Backbone as CSV, one residue per row, in Angstrom:
resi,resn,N_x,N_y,N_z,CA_x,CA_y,CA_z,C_x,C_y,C_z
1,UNK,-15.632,4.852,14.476,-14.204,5.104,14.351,-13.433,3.789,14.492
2,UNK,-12.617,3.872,13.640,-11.389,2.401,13.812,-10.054,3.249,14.497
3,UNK,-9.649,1.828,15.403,-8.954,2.113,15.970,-7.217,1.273,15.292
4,UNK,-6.544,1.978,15.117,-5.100,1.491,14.771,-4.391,0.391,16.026
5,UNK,-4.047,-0.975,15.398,-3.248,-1.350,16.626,-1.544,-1.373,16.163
6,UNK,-0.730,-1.205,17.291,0.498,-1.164,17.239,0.915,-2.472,17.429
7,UNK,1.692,-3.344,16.935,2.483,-4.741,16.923,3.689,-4.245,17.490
8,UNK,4.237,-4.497,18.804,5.413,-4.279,18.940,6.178,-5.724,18.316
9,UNK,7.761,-5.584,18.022,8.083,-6.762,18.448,7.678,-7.807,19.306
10,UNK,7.667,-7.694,20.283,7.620,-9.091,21.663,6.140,-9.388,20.949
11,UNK,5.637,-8.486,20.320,3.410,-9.390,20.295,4.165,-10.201,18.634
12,UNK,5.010,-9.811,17.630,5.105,-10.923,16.876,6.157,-12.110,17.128
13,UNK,7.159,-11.484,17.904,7.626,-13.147,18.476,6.754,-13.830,19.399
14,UNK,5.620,-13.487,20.043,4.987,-14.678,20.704,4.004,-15.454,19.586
15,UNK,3.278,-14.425,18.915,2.300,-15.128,17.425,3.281,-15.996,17.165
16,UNK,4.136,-15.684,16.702,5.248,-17.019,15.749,5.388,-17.912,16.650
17,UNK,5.467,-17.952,18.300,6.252,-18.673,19.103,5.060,-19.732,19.314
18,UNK,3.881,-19.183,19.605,2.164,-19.314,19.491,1.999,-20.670,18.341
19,UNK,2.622,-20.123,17.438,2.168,-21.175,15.972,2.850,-22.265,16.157
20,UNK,4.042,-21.642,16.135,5.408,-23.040,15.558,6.083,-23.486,16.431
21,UNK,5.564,-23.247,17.640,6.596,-23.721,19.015,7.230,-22.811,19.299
22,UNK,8.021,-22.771,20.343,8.757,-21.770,20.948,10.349,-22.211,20.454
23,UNK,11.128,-23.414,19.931,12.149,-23.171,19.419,12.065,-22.858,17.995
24,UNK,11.290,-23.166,17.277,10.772,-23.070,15.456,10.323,-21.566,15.621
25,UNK,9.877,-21.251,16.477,8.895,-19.738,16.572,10.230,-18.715,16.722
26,UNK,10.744,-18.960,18.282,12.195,-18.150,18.133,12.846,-17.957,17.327
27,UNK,13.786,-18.958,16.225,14.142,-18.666,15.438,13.639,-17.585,14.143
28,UNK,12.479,-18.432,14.096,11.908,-17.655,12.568,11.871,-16.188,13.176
29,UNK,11.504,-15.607,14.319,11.409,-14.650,14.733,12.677,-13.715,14.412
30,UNK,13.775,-13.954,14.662,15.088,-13.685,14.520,15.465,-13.690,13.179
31,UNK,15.122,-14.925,12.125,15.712,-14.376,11.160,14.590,-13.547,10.044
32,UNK,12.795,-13.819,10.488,12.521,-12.625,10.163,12.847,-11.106,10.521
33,UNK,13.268,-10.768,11.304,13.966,-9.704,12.039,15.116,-9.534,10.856
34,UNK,15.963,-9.881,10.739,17.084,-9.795,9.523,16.759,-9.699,8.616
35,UNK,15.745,-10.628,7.763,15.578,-10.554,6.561,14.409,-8.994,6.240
36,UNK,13.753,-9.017,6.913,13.423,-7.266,6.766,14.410,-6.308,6.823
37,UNK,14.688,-6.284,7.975,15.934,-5.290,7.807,16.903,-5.135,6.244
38,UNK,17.392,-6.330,6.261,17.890,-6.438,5.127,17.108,-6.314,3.986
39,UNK,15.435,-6.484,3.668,15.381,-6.142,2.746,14.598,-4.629,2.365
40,UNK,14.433,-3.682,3.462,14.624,-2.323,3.819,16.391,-1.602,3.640
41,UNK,17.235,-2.079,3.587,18.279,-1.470,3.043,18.439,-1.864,1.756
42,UNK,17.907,-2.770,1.337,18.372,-3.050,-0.337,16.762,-2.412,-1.033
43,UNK,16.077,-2.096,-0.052,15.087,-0.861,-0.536,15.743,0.411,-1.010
44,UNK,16.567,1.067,-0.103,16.980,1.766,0.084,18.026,2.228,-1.193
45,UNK,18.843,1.047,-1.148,19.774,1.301,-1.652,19.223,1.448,-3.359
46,UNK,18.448,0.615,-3.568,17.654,0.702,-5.014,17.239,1.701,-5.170
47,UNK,16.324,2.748,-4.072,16.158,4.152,-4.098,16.964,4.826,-4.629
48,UNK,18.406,4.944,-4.002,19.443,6.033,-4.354,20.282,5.430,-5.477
49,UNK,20.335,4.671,-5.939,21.419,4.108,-7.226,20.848,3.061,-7.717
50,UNK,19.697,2.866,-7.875,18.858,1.935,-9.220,17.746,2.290,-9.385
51,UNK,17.720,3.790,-9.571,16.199,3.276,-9.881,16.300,4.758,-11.307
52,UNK,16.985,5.712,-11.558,16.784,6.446,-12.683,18.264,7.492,-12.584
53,UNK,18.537,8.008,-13.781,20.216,8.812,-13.556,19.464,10.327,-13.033
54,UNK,18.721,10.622,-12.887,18.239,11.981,-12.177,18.871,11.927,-11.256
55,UNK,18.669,10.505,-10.094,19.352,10.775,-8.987,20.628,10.978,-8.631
56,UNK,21.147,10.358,-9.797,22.668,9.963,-9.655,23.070,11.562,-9.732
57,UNK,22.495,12.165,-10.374,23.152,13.610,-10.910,22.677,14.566,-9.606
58,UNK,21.596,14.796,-8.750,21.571,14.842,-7.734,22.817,14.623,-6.713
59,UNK,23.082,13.294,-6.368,23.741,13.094,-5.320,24.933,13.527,-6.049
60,UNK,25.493,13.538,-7.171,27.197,14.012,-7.657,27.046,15.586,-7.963
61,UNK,25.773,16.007,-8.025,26.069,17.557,-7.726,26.074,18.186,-6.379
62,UNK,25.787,17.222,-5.343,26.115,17.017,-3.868,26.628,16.993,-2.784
63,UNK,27.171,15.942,-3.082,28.406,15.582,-2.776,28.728,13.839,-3.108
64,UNK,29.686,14.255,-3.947,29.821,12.711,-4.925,31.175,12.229,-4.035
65,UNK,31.831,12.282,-3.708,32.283,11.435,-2.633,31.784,10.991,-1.695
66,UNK,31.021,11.356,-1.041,29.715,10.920,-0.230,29.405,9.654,-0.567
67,UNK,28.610,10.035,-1.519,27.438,8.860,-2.074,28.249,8.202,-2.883
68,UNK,29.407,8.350,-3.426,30.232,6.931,-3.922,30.640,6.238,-2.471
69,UNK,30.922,6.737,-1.093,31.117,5.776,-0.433,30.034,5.128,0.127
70,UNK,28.977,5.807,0.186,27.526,5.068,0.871,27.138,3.653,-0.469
71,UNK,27.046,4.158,-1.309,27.172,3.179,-2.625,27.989,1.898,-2.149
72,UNK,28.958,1.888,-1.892,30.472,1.034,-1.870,29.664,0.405,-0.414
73,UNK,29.702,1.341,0.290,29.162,0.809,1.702,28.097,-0.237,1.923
74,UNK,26.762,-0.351,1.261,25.006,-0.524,1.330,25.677,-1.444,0.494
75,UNK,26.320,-1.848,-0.652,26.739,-2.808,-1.781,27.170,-3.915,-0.871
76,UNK,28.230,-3.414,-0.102,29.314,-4.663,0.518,28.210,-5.442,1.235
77,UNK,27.771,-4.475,2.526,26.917,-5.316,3.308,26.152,-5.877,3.092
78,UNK,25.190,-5.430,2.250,23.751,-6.219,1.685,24.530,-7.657,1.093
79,UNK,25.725,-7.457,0.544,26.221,-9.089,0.092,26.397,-9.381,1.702
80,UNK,27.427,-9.309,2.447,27.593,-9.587,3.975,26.004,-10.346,4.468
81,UNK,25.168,-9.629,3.976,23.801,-10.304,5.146,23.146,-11.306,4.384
82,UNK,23.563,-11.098,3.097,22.931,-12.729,2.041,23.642,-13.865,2.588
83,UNK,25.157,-13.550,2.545,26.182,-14.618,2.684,25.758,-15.210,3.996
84,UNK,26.106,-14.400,5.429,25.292,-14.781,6.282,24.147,-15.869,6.410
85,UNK,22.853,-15.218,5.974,21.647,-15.960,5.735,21.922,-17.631,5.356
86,UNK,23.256,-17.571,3.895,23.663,-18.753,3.684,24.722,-19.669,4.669
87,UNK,24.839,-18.668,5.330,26.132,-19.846,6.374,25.132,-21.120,6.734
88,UNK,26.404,-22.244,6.858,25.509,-23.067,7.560,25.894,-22.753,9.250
89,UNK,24.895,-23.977,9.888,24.344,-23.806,10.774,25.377,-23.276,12.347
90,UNK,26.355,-24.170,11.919,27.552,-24.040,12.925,28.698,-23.758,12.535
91,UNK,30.265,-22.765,12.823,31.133,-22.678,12.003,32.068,-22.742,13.729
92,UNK,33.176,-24.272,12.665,34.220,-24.418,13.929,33.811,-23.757,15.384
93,UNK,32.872,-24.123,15.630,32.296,-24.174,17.282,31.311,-23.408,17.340
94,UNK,30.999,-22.195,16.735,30.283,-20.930,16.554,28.623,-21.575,16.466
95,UNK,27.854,-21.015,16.885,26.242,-21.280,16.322,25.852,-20.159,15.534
96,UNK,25.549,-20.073,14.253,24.935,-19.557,13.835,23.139,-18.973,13.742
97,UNK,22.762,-17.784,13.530,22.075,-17.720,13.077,21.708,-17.657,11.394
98,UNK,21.017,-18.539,10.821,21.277,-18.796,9.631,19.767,-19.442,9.152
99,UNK,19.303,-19.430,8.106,18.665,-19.916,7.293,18.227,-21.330,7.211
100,UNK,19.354,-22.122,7.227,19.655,-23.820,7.015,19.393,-24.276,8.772
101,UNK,19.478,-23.384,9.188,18.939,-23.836,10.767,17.553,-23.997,11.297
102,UNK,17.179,-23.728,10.372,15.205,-23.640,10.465,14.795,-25.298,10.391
103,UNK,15.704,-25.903,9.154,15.321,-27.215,9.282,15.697,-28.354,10.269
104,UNK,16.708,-28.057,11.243,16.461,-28.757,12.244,15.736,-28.754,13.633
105,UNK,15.184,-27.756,13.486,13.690,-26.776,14.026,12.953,-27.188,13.453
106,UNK,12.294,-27.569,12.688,10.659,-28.071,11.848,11.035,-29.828,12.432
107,UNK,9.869,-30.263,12.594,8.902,-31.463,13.261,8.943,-32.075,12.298
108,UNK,9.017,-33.501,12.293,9.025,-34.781,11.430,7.847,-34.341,10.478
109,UNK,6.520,-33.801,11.053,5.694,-33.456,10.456,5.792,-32.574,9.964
110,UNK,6.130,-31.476,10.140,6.622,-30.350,9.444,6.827,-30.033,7.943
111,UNK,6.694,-29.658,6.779,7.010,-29.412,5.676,8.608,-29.670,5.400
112,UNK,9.277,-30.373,6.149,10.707,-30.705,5.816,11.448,-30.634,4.554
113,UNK,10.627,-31.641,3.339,11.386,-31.425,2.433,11.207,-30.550,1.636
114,UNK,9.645,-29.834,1.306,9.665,-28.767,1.025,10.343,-27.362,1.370
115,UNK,11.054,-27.467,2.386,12.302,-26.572,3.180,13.342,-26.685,3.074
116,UNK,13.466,-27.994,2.688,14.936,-28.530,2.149,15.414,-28.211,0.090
117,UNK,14.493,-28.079,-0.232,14.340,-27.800,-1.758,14.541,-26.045,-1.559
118,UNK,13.571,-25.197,-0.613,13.484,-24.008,-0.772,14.937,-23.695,-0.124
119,UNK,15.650,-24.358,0.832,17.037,-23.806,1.009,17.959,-24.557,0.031
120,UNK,17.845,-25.232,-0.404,18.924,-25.461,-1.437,18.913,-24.425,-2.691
121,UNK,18.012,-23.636,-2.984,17.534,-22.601,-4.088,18.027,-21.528,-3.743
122,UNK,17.586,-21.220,-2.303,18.531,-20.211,-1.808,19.844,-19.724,-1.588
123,UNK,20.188,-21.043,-1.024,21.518,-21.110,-1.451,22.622,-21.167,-2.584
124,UNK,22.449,-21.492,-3.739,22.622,-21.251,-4.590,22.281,-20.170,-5.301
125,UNK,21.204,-19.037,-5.152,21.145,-17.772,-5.692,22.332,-17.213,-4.638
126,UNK,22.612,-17.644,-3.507,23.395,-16.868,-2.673,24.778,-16.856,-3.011
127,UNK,25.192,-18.412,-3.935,26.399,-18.396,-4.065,27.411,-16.724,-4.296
128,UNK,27.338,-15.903,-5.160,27.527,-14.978,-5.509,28.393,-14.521,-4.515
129,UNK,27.483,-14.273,-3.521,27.726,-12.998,-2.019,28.633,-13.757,-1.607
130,UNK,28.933,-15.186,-1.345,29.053,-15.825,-0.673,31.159,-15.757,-1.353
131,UNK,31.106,-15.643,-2.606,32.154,-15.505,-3.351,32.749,-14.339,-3.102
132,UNK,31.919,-13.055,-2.869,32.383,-11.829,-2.581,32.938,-11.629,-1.301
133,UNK,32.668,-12.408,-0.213,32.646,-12.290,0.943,34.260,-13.145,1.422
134,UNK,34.500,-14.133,0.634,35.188,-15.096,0.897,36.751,-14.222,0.274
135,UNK,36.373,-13.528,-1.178,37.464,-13.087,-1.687,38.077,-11.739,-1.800
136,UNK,36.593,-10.694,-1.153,37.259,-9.211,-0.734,36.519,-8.698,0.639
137,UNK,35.405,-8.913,0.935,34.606,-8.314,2.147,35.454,-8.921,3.359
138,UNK,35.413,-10.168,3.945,35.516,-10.735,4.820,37.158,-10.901,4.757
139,UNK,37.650,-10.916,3.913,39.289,-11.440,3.570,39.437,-10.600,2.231
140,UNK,40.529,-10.625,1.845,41.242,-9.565,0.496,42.062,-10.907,0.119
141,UNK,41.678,-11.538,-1.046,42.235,-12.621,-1.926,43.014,-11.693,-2.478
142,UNK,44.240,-12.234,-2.007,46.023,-11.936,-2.738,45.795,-11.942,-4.146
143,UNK,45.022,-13.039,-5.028,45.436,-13.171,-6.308,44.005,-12.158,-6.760
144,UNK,43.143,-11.773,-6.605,42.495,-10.965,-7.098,42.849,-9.673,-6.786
145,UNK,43.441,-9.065,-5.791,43.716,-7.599,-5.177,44.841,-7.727,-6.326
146,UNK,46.530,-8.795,-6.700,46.708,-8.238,-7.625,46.395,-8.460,-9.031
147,UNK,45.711,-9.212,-9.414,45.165,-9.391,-10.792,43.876,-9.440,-11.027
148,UNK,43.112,-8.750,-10.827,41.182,-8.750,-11.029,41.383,-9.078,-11.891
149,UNK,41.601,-8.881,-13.040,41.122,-9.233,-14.264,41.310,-10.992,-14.508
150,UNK,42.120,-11.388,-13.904,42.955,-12.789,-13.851,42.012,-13.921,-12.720
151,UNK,41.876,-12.997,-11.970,41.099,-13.799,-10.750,39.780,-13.050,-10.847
152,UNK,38.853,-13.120,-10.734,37.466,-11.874,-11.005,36.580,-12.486,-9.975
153,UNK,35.784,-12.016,-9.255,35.065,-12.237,-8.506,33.808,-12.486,-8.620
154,UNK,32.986,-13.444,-8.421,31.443,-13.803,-9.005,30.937,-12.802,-9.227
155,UNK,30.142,-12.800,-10.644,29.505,-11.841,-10.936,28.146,-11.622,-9.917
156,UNK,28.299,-10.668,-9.852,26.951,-9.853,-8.898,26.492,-8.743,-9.636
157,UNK,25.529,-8.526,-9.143,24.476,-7.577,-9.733,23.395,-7.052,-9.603
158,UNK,22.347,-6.437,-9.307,21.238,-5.664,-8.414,20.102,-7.084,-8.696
159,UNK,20.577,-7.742,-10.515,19.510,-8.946,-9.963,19.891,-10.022,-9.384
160,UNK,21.053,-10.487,-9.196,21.370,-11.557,-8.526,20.993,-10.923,-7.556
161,UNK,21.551,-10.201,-6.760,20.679,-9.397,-5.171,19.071,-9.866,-4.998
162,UNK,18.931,-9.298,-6.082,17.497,-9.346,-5.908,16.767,-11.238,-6.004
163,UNK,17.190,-11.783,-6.702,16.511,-13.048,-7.096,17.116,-13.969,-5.347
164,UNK,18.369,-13.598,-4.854,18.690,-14.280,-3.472,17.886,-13.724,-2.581
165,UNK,17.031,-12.214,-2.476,16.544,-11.971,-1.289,14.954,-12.760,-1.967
166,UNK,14.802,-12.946,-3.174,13.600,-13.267,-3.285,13.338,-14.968,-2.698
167,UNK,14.588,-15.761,-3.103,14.761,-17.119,-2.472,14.759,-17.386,-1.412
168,UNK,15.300,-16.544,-0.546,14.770,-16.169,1.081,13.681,-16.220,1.933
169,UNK,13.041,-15.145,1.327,12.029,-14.946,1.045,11.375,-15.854,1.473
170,UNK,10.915,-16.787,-0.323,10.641,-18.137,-0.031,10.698,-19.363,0.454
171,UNK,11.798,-19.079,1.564,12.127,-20.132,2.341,11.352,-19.816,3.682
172,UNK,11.225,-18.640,4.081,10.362,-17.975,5.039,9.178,-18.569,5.291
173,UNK,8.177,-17.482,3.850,7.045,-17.578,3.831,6.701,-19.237,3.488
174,UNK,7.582,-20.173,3.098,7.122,-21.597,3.808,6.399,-21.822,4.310
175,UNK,6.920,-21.454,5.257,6.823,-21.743,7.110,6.014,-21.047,7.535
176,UNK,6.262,-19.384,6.636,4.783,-18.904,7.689,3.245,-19.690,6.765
177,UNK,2.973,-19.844,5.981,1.755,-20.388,5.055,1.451,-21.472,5.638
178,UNK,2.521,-22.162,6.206,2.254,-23.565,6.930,1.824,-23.676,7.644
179,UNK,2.224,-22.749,8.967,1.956,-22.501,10.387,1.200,-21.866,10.481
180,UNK,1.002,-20.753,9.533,0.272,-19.267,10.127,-0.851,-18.764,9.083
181,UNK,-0.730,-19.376,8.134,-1.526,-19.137,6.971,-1.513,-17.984,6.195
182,UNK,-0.232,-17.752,6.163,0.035,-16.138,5.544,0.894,-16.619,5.420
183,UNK,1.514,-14.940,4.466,2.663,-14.842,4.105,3.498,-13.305,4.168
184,UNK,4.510,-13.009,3.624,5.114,-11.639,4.198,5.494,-11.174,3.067
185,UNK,5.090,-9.748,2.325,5.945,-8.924,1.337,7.301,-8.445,1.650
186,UNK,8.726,-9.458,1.747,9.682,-8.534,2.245,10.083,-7.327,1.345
187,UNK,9.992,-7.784,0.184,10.633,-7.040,-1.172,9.886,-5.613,-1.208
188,UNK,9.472,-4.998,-0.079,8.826,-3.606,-0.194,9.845,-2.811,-0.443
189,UNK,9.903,-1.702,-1.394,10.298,-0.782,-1.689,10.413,0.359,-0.531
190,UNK,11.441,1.393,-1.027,12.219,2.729,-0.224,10.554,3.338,0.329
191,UNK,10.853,4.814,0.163,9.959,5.469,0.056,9.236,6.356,1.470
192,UNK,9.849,5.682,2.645,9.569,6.072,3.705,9.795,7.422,3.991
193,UNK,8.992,7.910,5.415,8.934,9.526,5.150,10.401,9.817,5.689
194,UNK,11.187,8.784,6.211,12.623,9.585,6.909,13.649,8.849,5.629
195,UNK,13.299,8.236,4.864,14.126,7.379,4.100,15.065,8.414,3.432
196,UNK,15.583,7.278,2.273,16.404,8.050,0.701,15.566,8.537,0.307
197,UNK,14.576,8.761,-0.437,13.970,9.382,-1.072,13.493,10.765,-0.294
198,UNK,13.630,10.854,1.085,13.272,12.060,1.164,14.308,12.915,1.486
199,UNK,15.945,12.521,1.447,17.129,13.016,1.785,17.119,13.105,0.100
200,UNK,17.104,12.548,-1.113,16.843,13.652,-2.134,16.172,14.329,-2.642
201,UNK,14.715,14.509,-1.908,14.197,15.811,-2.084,14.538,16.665,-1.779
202,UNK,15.131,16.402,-0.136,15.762,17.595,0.469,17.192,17.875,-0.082
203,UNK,17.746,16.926,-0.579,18.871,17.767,-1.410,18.179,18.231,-2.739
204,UNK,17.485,17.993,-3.313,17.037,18.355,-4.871,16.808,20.108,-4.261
205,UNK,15.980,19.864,-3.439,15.177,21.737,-2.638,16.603,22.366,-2.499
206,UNK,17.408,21.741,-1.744,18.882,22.509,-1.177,19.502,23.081,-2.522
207,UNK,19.444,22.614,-3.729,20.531,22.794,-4.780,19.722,23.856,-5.545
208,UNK,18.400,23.355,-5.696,17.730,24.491,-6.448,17.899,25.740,-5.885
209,UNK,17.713,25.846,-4.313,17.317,27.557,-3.365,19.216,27.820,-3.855
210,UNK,20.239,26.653,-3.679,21.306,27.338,-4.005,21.822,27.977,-4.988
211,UNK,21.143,27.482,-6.330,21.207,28.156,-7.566,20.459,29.552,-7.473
212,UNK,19.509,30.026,-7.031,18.504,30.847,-6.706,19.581,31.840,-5.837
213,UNK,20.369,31.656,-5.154,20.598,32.269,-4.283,22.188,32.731,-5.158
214,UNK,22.372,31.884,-5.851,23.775,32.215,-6.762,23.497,32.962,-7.310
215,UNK,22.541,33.153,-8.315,21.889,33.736,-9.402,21.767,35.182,-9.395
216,UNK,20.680,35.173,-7.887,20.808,36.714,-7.172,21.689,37.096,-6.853
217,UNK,22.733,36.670,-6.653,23.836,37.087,-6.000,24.886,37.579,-7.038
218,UNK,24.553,37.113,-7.981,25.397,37.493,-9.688,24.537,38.859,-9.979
219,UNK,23.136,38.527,-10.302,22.974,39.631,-10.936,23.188,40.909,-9.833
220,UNK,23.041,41.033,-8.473,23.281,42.149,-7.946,24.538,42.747,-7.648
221,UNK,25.474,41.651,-8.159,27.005,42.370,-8.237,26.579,42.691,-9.619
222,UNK,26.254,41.946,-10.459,26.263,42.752,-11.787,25.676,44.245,-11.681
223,UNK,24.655,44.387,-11.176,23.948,45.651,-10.944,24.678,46.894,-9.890
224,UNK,25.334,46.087,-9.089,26.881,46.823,-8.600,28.038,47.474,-9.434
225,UNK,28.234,46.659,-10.135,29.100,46.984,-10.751,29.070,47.868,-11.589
226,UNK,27.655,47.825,-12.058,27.547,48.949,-13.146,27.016,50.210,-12.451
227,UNK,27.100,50.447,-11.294,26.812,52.037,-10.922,27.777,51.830,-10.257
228,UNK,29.140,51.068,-10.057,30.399,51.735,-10.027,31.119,52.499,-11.189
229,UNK,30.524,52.423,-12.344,31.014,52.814,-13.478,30.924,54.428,-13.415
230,UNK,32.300,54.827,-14.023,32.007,56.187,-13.985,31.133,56.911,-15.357
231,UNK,30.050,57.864,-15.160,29.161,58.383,-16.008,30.235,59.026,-16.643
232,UNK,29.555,59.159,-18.504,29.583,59.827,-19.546,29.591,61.029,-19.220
233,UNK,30.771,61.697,-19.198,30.849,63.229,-18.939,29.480,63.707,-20.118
């Protein structure tokens, strides 16, 4: 028999802390911590609104105010946690946790400039979020709230999303290949047993038993109705 082991947190921040030192280890620890997370909601969110119009028709036979605000919602933030990722290191006094902070954490010896190439890539797929954030998330730009069309906001899009969490990514797994001799699939897909996908099965089941239950409920007034009828003398 094999036995399953459990990784809590604290056993992979010490491995990382183990490899890369305890300030290089901490960090990466932390912003691997984010960058999963984050790329488990843009799982998610690809689940329920990118991935086929079945669903869409699902959630708007649903409740479509709902899921236009969860939509609006999972959209904003997932830009919010790219932009983030791209802050630099310190803002007017603030320390960030951020991305660009890894490299003053890595050792003369360290893969430096190869970290310095993989965050400059990143950053620039990030520009985008970073535009969204500046001109409606974080602040409401006067000249775009009244003229979008005049002022327009960086184009974004499920692949720009996608190609910045993939640059990430690769700024990561760097560091872990370096240190640790691995690397990490963040880009895993929905699918989990408590996820989206199983809140529209369970609505897909809910709508069908409700049609089922409409249905019967028609034809036995229909069948009511007609032995209220008075008989053919």
């Amino acid at each position: 028999n094999t036995m399953s082991i459990h990784r809590t947190q604290d056993d992979v921040r010490v491995e990382m802390e183990s490899a890369m030192g305890p300030e290089l280890g901490g960090l990466f620890f932390l912003l691997w911590h984010d960058l999963t997370w984050l790329n488990f909601e843009w799982g998610e969110y690809v689940e329920l609104f990118g991935t086929d119009d079945v669903r869409f028709e699902i959630m708007n036979e649903a409740a479509p105010r709902f899921f236009w605000s969860l939509d609006r919602v999972l959209w904003q933030d997932v830009l919010l946690s790219i932009s983030r990722l791209a802050d630099p290191p310190a803002t007017k006094g603030q320390q960030n946790l951020t991305l660009r902070r890894l490299l003053a954490a890595v050792p003369e010896s360290g893969p430096r400039e190869e970290l310095a190439a993989a965050l400059d890539k990143f950053e620039l797929a990030a520009q985008f979020a970073r535009g969204w954030r500046h001109g409606l998330l974080a602040h409401r730009n006067l000249d775009h709230a009244a003229a979008p069309e005049l002022h327009p906001l960086p184009v974004a899009s499920r692949a720009s999303v996608a190609a910045a969490l993939e640059a990430a990514a690769d700024v990561m797994n760097l560091l872990d290949a370096h240190y640790r001799d691995t690397t990490n699939a963040y880009n895993t897909r929905g699918g989990a047993p408590d996820g989206a996908f199983q809140l529209l099965l369970v609505l897909d089941r809910g709508l069908e038993a409700q049609k089922e239950d409409e249905s019967a409920r028609a034809l036995w007034q229909s069948r009511l109705w007609r032995k209220q009828q008075p008989r053919a003398v």
